[in-house]
PDB file of C-alpha atoms in Angstrom:
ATOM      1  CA  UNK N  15      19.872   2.963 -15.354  1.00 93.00           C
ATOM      2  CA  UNK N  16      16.702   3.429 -13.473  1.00 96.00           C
ATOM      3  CA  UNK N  17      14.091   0.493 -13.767  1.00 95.00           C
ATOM      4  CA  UNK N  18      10.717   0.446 -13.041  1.00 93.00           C
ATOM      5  CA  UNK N  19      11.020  -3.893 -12.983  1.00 93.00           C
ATOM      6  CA  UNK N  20      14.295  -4.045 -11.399  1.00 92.00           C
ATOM      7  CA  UNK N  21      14.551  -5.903  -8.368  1.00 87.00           C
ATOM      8  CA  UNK N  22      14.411  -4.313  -4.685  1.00 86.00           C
ATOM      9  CA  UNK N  23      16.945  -5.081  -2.895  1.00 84.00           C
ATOM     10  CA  UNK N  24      16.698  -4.337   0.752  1.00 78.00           C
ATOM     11  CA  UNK N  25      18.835  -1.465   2.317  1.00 80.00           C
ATOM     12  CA  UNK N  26      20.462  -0.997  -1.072  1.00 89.00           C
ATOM     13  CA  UNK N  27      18.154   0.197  -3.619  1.00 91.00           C
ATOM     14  CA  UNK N  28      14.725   0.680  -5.465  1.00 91.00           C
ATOM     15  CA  UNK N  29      14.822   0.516  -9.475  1.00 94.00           C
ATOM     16  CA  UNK N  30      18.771   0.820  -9.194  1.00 96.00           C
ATOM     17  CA  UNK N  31      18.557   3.994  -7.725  1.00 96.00           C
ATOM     18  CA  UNK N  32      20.846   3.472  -4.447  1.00 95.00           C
ATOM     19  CA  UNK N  33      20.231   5.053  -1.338  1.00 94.00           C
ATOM     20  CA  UNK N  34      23.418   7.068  -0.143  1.00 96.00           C
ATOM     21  CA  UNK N  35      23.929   8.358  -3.716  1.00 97.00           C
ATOM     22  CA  UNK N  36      23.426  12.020  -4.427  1.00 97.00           C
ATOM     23  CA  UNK N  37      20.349  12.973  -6.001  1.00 97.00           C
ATOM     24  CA  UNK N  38      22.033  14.457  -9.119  1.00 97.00           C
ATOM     25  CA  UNK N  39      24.126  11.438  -9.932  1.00 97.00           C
ATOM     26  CA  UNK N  40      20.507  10.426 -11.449  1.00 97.00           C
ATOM     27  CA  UNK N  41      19.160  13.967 -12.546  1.00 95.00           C
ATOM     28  CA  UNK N  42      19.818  13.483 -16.176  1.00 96.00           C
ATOM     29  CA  UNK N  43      17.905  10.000 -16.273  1.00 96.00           C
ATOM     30  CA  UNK N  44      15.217  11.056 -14.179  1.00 94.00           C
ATOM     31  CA  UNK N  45      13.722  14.540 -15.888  1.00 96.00           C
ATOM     32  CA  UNK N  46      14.643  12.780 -19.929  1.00 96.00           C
ATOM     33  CA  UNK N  47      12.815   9.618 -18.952  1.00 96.00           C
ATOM     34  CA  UNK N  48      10.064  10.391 -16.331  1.00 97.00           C
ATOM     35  CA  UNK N  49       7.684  12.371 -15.296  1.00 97.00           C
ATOM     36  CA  UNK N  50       8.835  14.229 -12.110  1.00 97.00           C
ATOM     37  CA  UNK N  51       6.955  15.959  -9.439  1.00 97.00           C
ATOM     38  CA  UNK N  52       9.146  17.643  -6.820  1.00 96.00           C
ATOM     39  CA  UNK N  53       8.367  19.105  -3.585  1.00 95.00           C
ATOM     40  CA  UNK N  54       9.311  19.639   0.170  1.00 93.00           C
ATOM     41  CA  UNK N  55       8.657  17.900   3.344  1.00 86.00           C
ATOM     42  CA  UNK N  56       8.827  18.677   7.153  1.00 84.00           C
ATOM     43  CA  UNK N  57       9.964  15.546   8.872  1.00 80.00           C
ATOM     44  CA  UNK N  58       9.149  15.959  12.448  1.00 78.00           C
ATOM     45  CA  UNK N  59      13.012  15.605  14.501  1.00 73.00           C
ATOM     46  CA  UNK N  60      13.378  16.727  17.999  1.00 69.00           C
ATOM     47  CA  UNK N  61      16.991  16.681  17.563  1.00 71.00           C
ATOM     48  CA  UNK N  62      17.194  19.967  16.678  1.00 69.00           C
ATOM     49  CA  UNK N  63      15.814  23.441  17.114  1.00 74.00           C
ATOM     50  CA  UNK N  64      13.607  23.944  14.659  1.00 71.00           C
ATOM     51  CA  UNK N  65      11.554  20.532  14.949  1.00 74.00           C
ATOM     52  CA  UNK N  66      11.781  19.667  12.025  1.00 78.00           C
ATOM     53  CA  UNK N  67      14.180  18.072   9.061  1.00 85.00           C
ATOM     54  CA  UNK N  68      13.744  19.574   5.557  1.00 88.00           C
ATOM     55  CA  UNK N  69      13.741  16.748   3.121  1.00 93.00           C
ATOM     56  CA  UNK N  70      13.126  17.265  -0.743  1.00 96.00           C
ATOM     57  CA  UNK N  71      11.107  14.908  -2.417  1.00 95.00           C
ATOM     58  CA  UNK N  72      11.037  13.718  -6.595  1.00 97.00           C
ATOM     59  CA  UNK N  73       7.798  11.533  -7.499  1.00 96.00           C
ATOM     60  CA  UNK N  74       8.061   9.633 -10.923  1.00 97.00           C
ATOM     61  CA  UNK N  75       5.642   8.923 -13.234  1.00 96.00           C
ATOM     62  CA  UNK N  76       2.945   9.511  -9.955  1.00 94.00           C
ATOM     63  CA  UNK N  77       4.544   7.556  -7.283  1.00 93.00           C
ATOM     64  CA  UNK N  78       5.982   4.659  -9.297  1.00 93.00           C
ATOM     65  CA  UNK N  79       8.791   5.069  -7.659  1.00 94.00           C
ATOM     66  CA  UNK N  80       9.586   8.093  -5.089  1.00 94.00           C
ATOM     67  CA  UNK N  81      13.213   9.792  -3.724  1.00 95.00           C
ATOM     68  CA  UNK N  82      13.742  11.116  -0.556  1.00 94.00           C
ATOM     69  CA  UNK N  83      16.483  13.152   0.161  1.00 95.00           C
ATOM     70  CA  UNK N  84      17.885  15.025   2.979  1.00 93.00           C
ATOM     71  CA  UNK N  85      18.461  18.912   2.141  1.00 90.00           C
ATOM     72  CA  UNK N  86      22.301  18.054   0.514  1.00 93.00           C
ATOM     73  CA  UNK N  87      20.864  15.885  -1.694  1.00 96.00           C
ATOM     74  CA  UNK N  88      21.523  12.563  -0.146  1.00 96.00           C
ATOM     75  CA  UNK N  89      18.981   9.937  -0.892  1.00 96.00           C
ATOM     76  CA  UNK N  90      17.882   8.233   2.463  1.00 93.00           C
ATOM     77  CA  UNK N  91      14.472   6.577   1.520  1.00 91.00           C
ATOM     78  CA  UNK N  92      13.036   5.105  -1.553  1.00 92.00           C
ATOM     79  CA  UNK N  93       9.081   4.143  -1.676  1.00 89.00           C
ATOM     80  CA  UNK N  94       6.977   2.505  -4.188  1.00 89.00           C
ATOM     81  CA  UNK N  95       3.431   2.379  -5.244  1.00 86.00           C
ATOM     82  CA  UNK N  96       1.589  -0.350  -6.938  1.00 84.00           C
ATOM     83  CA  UNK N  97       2.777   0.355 -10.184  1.00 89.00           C
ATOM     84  CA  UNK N  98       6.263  -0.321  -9.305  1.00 90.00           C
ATOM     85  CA  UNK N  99       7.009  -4.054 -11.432  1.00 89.00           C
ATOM     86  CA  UNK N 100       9.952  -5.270  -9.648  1.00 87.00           C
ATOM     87  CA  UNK N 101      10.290  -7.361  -6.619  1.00 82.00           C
ATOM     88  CA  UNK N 102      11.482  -8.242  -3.093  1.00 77.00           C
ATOM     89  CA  UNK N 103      13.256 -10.970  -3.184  1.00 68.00           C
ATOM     90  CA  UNK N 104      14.056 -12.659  -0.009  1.00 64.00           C
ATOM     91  CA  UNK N 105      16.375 -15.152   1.332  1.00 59.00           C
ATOM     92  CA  UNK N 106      13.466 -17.904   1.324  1.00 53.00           C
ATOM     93  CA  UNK N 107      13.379 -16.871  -2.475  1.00 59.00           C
ATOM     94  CA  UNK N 108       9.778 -15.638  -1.689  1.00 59.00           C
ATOM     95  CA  UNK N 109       8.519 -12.651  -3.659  1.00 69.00           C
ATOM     96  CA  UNK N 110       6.876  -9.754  -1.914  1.00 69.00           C
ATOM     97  CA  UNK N 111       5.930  -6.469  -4.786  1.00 67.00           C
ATOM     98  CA  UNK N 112       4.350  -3.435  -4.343  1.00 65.00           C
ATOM     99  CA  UNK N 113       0.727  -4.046  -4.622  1.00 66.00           C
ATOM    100  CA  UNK N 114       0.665  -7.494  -3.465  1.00 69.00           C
ATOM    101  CA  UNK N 115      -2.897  -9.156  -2.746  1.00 67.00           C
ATOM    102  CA  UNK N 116      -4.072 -10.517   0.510  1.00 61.00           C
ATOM    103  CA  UNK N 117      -4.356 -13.950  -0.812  1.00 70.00           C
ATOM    104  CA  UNK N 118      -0.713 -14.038  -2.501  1.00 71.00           C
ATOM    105  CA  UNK N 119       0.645 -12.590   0.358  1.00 65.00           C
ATOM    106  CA  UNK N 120      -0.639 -15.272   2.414  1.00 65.00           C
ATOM    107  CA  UNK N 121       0.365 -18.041   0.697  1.00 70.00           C
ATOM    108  CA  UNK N 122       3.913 -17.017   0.434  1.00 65.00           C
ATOM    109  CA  UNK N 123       4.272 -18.914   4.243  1.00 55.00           C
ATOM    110  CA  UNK N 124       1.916 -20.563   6.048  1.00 52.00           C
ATOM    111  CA  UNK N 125       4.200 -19.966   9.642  1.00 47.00           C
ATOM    112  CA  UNK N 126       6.119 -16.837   9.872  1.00 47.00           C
ATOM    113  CA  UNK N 127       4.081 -14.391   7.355  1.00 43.00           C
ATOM    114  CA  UNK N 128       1.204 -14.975   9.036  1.00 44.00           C
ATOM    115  CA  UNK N 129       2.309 -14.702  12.014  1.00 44.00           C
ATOM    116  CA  UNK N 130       4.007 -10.849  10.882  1.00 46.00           C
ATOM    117  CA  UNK N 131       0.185  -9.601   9.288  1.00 44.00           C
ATOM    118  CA  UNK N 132      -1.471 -10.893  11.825  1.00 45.00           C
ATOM    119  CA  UNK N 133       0.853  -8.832  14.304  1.00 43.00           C
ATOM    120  CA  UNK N 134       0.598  -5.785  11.804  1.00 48.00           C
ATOM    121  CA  UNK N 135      -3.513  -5.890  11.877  1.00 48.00           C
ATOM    122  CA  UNK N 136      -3.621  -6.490  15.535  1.00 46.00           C
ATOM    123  CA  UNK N 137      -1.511  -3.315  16.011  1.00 45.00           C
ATOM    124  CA  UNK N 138      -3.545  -1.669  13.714  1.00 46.00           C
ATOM    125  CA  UNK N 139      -6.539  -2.506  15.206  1.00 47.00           C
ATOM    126  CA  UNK N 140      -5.240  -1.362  18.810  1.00 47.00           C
ATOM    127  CA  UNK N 141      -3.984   2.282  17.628  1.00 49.00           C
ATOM    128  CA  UNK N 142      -7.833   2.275  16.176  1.00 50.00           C
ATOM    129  CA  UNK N 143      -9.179   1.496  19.002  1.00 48.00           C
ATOM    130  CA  UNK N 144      -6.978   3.830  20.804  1.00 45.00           C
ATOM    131  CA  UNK N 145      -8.096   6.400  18.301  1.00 50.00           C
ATOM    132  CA  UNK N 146     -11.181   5.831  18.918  1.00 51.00           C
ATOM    133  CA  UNK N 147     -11.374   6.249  22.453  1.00 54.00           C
ATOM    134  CA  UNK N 148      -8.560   9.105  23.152  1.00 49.00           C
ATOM    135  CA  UNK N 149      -8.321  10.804  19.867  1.00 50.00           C
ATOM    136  CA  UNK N 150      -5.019  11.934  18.824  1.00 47.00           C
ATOM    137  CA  UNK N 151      -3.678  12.472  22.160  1.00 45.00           C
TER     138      UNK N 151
END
């Protein structure tokens, strides 16, 4: 049963939708109890000779939660937005959640969290930079 508080669970699944599972195993849940947007995507891939990866995309209820799947139907990525109500729970028992503040995040660890954003905004702030001075290129 999909669940917009269930727990995420890392590698496994998002609102106890599981990635690996077909698409349709959840088709009946998904257009009786939510909202659904659907549409394509180009994923840039070099592998091959078009460039490109089709994947097919289903949005619920505006990005609560959102299925990716590869053009058979296989889900391979699961995103959230802020409205998502379950959690991340770690092996510290810590609990990270879409649309976490600044100031909880923080003072989930003092050591190796801030340690990880303050490697995240320093990258950020170099590909700015970067951006800045070079463009896209």
């Amino acid at each position: 049963m999909i669940d917009i508080n269930a727990d995420i669970i890392s590698y496994k699944s998002l609102g106890n939708i599981e990635i690996g599972h077909d698409v349709e195993f959840y088709a009946d849940e998904l257009y009786e109890n939510f909202d659904v947007e659907e549409r394509t995507w180009e994923k840039s891939c070099f592998s091959n000779e078009v460039g490109y990866e089709l994947k097919y995309i289903y949005s619920l209820n505006n990005g609560t939660i959102t299925i990716c799947t590869n053009c058979n139907g296989r889900i391979e990525e699961l995103w959230c937005n802020q409205n998502y109500k379950g959690k991340y729970r770690n092996k510290y028992k810590n609990e990270l959640y879409a649309g976490i503040t600044m100031g909880e995040l923080l003072n989930l660890t003092k050591n190796s969290l801030f340690f990880g954003v303050n490697l995240f905004l320093m990258t950020t702030m170099v590909w700015l930079l970067h951006f800045l001075l070079h463009g896209m290129n």
